[in-house]
PDB file of C-alpha atoms in Angstrom:
ATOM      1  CA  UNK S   1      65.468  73.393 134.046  1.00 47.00           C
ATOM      2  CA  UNK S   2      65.288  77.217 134.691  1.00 47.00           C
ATOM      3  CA  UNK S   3      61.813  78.482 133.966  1.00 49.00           C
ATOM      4  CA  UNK S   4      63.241  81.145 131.829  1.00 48.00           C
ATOM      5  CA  UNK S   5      65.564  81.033 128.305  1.00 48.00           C
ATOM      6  CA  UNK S   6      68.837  83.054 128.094  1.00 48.00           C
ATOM      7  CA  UNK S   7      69.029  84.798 124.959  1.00 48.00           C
ATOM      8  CA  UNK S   8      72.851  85.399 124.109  1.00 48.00           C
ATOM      9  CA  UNK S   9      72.942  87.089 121.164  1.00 52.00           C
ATOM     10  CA  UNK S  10      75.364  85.781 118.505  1.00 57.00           C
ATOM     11  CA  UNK S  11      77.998  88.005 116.983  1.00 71.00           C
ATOM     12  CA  UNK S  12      77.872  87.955 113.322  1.00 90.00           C
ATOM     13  CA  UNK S  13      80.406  89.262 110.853  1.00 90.00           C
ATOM     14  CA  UNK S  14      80.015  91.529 107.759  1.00 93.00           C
ATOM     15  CA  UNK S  15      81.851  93.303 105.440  1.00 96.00           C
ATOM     16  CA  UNK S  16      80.322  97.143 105.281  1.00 96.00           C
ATOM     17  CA  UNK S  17      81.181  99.947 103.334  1.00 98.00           C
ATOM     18  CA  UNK S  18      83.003 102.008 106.756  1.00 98.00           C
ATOM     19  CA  UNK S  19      84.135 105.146 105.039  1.00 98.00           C
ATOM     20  CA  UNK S  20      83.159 107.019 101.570  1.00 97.00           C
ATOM     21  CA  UNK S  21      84.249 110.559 100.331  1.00 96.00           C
ATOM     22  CA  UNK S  22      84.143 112.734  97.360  1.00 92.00           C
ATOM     23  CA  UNK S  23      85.903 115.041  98.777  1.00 94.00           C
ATOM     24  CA  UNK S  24      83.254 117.524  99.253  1.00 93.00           C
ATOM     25  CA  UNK S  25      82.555 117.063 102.625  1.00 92.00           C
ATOM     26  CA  UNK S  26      86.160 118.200 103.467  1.00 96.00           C
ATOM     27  CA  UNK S  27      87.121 121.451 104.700  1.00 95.00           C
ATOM     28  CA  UNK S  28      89.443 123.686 102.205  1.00 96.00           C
ATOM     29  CA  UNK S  29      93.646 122.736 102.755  1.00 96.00           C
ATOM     30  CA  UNK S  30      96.404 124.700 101.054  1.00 96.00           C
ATOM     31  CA  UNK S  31      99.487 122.617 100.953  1.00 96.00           C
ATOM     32  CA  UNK S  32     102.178 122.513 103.537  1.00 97.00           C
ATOM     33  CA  UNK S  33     105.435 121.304 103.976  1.00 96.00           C
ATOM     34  CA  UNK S  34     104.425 120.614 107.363  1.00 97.00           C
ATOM     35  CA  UNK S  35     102.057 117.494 108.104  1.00 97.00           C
ATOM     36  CA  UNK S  36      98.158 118.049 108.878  1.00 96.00           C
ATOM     37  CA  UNK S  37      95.865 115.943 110.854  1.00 97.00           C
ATOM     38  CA  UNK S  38      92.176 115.516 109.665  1.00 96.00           C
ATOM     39  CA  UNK S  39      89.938 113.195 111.926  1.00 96.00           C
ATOM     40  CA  UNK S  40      86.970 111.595 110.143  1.00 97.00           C
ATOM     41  CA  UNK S  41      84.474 109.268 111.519  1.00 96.00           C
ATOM     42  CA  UNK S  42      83.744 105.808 110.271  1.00 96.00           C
ATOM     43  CA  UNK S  43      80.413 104.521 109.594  1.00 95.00           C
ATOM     44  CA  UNK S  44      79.697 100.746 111.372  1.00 93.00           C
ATOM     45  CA  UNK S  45      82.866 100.204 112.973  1.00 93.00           C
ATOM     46  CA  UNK S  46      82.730 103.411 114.793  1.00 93.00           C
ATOM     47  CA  UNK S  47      86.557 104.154 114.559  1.00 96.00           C
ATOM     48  CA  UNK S  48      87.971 107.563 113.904  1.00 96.00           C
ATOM     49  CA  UNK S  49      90.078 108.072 110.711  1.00 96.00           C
ATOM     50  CA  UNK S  50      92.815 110.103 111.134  1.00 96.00           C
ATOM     51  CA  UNK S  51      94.207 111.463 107.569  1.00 97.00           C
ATOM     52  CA  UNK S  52      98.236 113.095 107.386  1.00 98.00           C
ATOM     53  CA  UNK S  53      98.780 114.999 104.978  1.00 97.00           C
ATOM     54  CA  UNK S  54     101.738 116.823 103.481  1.00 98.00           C
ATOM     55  CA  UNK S  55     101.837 118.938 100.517  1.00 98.00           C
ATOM     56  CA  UNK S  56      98.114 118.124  99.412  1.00 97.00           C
ATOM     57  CA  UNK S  57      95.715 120.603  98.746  1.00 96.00           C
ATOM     58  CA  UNK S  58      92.435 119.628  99.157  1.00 96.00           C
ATOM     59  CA  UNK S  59      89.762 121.266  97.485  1.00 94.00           C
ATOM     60  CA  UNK S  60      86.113 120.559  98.333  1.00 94.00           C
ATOM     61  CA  UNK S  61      84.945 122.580  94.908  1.00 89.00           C
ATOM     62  CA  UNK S  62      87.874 121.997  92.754  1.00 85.00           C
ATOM     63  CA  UNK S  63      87.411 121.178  89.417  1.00 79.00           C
ATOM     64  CA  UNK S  64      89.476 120.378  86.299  1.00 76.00           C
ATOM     65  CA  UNK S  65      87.300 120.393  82.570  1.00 71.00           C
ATOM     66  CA  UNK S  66      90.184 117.752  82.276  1.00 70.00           C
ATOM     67  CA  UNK S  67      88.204 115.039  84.305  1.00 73.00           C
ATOM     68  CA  UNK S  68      85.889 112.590  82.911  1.00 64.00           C
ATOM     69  CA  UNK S  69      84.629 111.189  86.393  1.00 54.00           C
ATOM     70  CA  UNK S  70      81.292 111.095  87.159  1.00 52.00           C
ATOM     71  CA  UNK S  71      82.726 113.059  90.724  1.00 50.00           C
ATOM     72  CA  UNK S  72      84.299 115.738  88.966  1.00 61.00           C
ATOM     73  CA  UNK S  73      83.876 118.668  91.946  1.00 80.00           C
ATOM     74  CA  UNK S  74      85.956 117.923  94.587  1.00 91.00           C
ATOM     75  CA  UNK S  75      89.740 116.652  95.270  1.00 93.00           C
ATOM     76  CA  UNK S  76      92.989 115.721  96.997  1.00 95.00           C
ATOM     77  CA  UNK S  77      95.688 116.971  95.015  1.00 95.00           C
ATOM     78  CA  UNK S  78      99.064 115.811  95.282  1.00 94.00           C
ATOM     79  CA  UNK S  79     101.743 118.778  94.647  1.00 94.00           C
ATOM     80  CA  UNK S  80     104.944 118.526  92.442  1.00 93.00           C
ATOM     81  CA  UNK S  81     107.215 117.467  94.642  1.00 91.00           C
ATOM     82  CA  UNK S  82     108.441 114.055  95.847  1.00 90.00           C
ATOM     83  CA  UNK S  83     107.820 114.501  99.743  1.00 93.00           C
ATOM     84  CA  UNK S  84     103.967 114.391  99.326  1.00 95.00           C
ATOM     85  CA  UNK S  85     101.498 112.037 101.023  1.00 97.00           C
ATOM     86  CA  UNK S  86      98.013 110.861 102.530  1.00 98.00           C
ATOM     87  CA  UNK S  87      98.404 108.581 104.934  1.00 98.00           C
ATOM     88  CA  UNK S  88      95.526 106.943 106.616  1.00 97.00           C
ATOM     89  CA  UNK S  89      94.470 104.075 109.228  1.00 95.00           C
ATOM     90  CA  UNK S  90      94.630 102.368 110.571  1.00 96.00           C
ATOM     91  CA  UNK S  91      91.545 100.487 110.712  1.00 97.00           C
ATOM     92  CA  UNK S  92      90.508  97.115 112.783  1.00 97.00           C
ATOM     93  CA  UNK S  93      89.490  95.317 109.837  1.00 97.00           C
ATOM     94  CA  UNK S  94      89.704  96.363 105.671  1.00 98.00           C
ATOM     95  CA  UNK S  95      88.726  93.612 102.775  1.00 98.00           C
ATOM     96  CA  UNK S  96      88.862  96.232 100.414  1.00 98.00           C
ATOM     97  CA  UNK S  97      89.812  99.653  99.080  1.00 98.00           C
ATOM     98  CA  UNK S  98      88.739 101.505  96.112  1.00 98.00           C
ATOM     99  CA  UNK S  99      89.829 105.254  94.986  1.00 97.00           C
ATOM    100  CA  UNK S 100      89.588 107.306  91.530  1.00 93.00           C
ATOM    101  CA  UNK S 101      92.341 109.160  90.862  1.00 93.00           C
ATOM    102  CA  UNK S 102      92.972 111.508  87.879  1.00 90.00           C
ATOM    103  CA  UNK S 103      95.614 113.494  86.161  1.00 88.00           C
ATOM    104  CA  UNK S 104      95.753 116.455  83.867  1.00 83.00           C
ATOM    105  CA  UNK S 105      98.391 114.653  81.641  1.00 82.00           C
ATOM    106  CA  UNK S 106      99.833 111.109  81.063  1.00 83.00           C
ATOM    107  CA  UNK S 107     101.638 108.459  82.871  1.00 87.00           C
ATOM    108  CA  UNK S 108     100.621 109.814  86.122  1.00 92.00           C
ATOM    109  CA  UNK S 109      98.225 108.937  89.222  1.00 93.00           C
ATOM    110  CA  UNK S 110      98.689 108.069  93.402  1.00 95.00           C
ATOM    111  CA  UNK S 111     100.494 104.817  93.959  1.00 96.00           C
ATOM    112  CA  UNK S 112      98.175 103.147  96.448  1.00 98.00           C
ATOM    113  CA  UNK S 113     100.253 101.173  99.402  1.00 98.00           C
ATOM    114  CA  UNK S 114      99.303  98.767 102.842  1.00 97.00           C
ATOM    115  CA  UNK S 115     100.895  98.008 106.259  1.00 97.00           C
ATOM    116  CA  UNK S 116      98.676  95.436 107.923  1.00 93.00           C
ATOM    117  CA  UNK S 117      99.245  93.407 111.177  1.00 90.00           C
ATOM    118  CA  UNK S 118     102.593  91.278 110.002  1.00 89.00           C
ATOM    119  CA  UNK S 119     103.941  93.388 107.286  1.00 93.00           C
ATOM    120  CA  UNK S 120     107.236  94.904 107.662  1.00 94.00           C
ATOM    121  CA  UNK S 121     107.202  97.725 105.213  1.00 96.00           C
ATOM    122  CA  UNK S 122     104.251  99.111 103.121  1.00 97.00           C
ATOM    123  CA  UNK S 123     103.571  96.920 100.327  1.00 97.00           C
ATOM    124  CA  UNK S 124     102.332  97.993  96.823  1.00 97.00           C
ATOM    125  CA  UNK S 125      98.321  97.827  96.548  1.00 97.00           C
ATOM    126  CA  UNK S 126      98.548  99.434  93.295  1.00 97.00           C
ATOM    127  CA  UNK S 127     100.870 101.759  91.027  1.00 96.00           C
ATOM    128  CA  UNK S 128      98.838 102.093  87.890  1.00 93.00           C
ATOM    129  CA  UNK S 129      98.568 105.954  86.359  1.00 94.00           C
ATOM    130  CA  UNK S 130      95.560 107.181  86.043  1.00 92.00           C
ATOM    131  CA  UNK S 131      94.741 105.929  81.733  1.00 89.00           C
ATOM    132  CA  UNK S 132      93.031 107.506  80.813  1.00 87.00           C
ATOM    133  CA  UNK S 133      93.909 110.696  82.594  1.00 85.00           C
ATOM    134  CA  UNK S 134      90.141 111.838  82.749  1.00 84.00           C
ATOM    135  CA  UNK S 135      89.704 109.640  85.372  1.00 87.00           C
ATOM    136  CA  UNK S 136      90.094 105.626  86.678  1.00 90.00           C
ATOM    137  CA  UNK S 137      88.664 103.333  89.324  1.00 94.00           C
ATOM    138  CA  UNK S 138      91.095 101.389  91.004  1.00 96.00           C
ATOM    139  CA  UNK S 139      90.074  98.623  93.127  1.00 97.00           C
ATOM    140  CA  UNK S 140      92.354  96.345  95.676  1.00 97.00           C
ATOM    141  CA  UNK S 141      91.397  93.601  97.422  1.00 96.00           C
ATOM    142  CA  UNK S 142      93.107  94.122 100.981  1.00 96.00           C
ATOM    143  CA  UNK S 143      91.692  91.784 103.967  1.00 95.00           C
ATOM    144  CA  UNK S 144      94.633  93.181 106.491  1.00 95.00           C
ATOM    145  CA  UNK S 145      93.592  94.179 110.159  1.00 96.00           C
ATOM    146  CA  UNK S 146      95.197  96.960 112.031  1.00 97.00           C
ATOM    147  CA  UNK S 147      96.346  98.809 108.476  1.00 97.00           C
ATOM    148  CA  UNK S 148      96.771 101.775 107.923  1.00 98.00           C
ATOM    149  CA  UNK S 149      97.291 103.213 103.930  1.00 98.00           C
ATOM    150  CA  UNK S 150      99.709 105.353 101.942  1.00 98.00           C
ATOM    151  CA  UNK S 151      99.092 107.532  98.505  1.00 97.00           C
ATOM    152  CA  UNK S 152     102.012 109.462  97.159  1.00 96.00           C
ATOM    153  CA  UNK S 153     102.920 110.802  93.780  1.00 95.00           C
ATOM    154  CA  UNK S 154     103.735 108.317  90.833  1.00 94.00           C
ATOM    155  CA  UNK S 155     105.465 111.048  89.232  1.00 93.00           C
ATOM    156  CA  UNK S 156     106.705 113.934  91.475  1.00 91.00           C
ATOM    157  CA  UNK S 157     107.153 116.693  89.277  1.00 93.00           C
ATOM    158  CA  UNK S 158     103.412 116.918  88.437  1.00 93.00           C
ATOM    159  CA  UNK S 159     100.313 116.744  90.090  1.00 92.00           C
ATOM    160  CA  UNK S 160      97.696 114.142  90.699  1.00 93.00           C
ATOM    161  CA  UNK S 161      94.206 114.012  92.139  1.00 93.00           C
ATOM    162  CA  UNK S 162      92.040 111.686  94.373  1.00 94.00           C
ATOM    163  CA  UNK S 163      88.313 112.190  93.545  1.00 92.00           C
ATOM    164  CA  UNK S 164      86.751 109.367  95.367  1.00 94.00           C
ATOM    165  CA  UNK S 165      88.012 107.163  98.040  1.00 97.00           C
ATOM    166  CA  UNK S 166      85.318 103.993  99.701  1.00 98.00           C
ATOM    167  CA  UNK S 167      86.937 101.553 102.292  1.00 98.00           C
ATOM    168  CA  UNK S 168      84.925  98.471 103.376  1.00 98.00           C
ATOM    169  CA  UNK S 169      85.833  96.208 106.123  1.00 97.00           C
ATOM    170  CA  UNK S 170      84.438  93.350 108.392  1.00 96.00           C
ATOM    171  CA  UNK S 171      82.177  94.596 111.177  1.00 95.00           C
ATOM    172  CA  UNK S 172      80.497  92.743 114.200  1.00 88.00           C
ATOM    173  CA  UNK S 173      76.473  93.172 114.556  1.00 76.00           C
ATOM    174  CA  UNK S 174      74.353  91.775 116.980  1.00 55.00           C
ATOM    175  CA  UNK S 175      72.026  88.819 115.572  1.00 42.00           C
TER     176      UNK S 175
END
């Protein structure tokens, strides 16, 4: 018997909140038919999140009296047309993925979509307008690895806004 112990140190897994915004944090973008790049770090899983964007605006002081949200100062706005996106990911691990999005009218919001390890096309994580307008959290369970995410425009001839965005996902930690 060896006079000394080895200590391996089990892996465990957790689910951790790996990236949170209001928006405020962000640096000012005026929209662009052309596609930008923003690089963001995660928190626990240490991965960098790379954000494309065409034709948002993002607004780290914007503000609409139309908004009910607690997180009223700060957006990603969506612009009136139908080639607009924020695409995002993609990320080792994601159980879950909750956003607020608002409008300044009715019967519009982002439609929220997934393309995880095995899925073919982006699939539908949620297409519910923001009702009321002022402001909704909408929460989707996801448990994908290697996805990456898509919001566009429910309805492209006005806007809609992104006030709040929080991904979790499973993490490895040292016992």
């Amino acid at each position: 018997m060896w006079p000394f112990a080895l200590h391996l140190h089990a892996q465990q897994v957790q689910e951790r909140l790996i990236y949170t915004t209001l928006f405020q944090d962000w640096t000012a973008l005026t929209a662009s038919a052309t596609e930008s790049v923003i690089e963001k770090p995660t928190t626990f899983s240490n991965e960098t999140l790379a954000f494309k964007m065409k034709n948002i605006t993002m607004a780290p002081t914007g503000w609409e009296s139309k908004f009910s949200t607690p997180a009223t100062v700060g957006y990603a706005r969506c612009e009136k047309t139908a080639d607009t996106y924020i695409e995002f990911g993609p990320l080792k691990s994601v159980t879950k993925l909750s956003f607020v999005h608002c409008a300044t009218g009715s019967n519009r919001g982002y439609k929220l979509e997934k393309k995880g390890a095995g899925d073919a096309n982006w699939v539908v994580l949620s297409q519910a307008v923001a009702n009321p307008a002022g402001g909704v959290l909408v929460s989707a369970d996801v448990n994908s690895t290697d996805v990456s995410f898509r919001f566009t425009n429910l309805t492209t001839n006005q806007y809609a806004f992104v006030t709040e965005l929080n991904i979790w996902g499973n993490v490895s930690s040292s016992a």
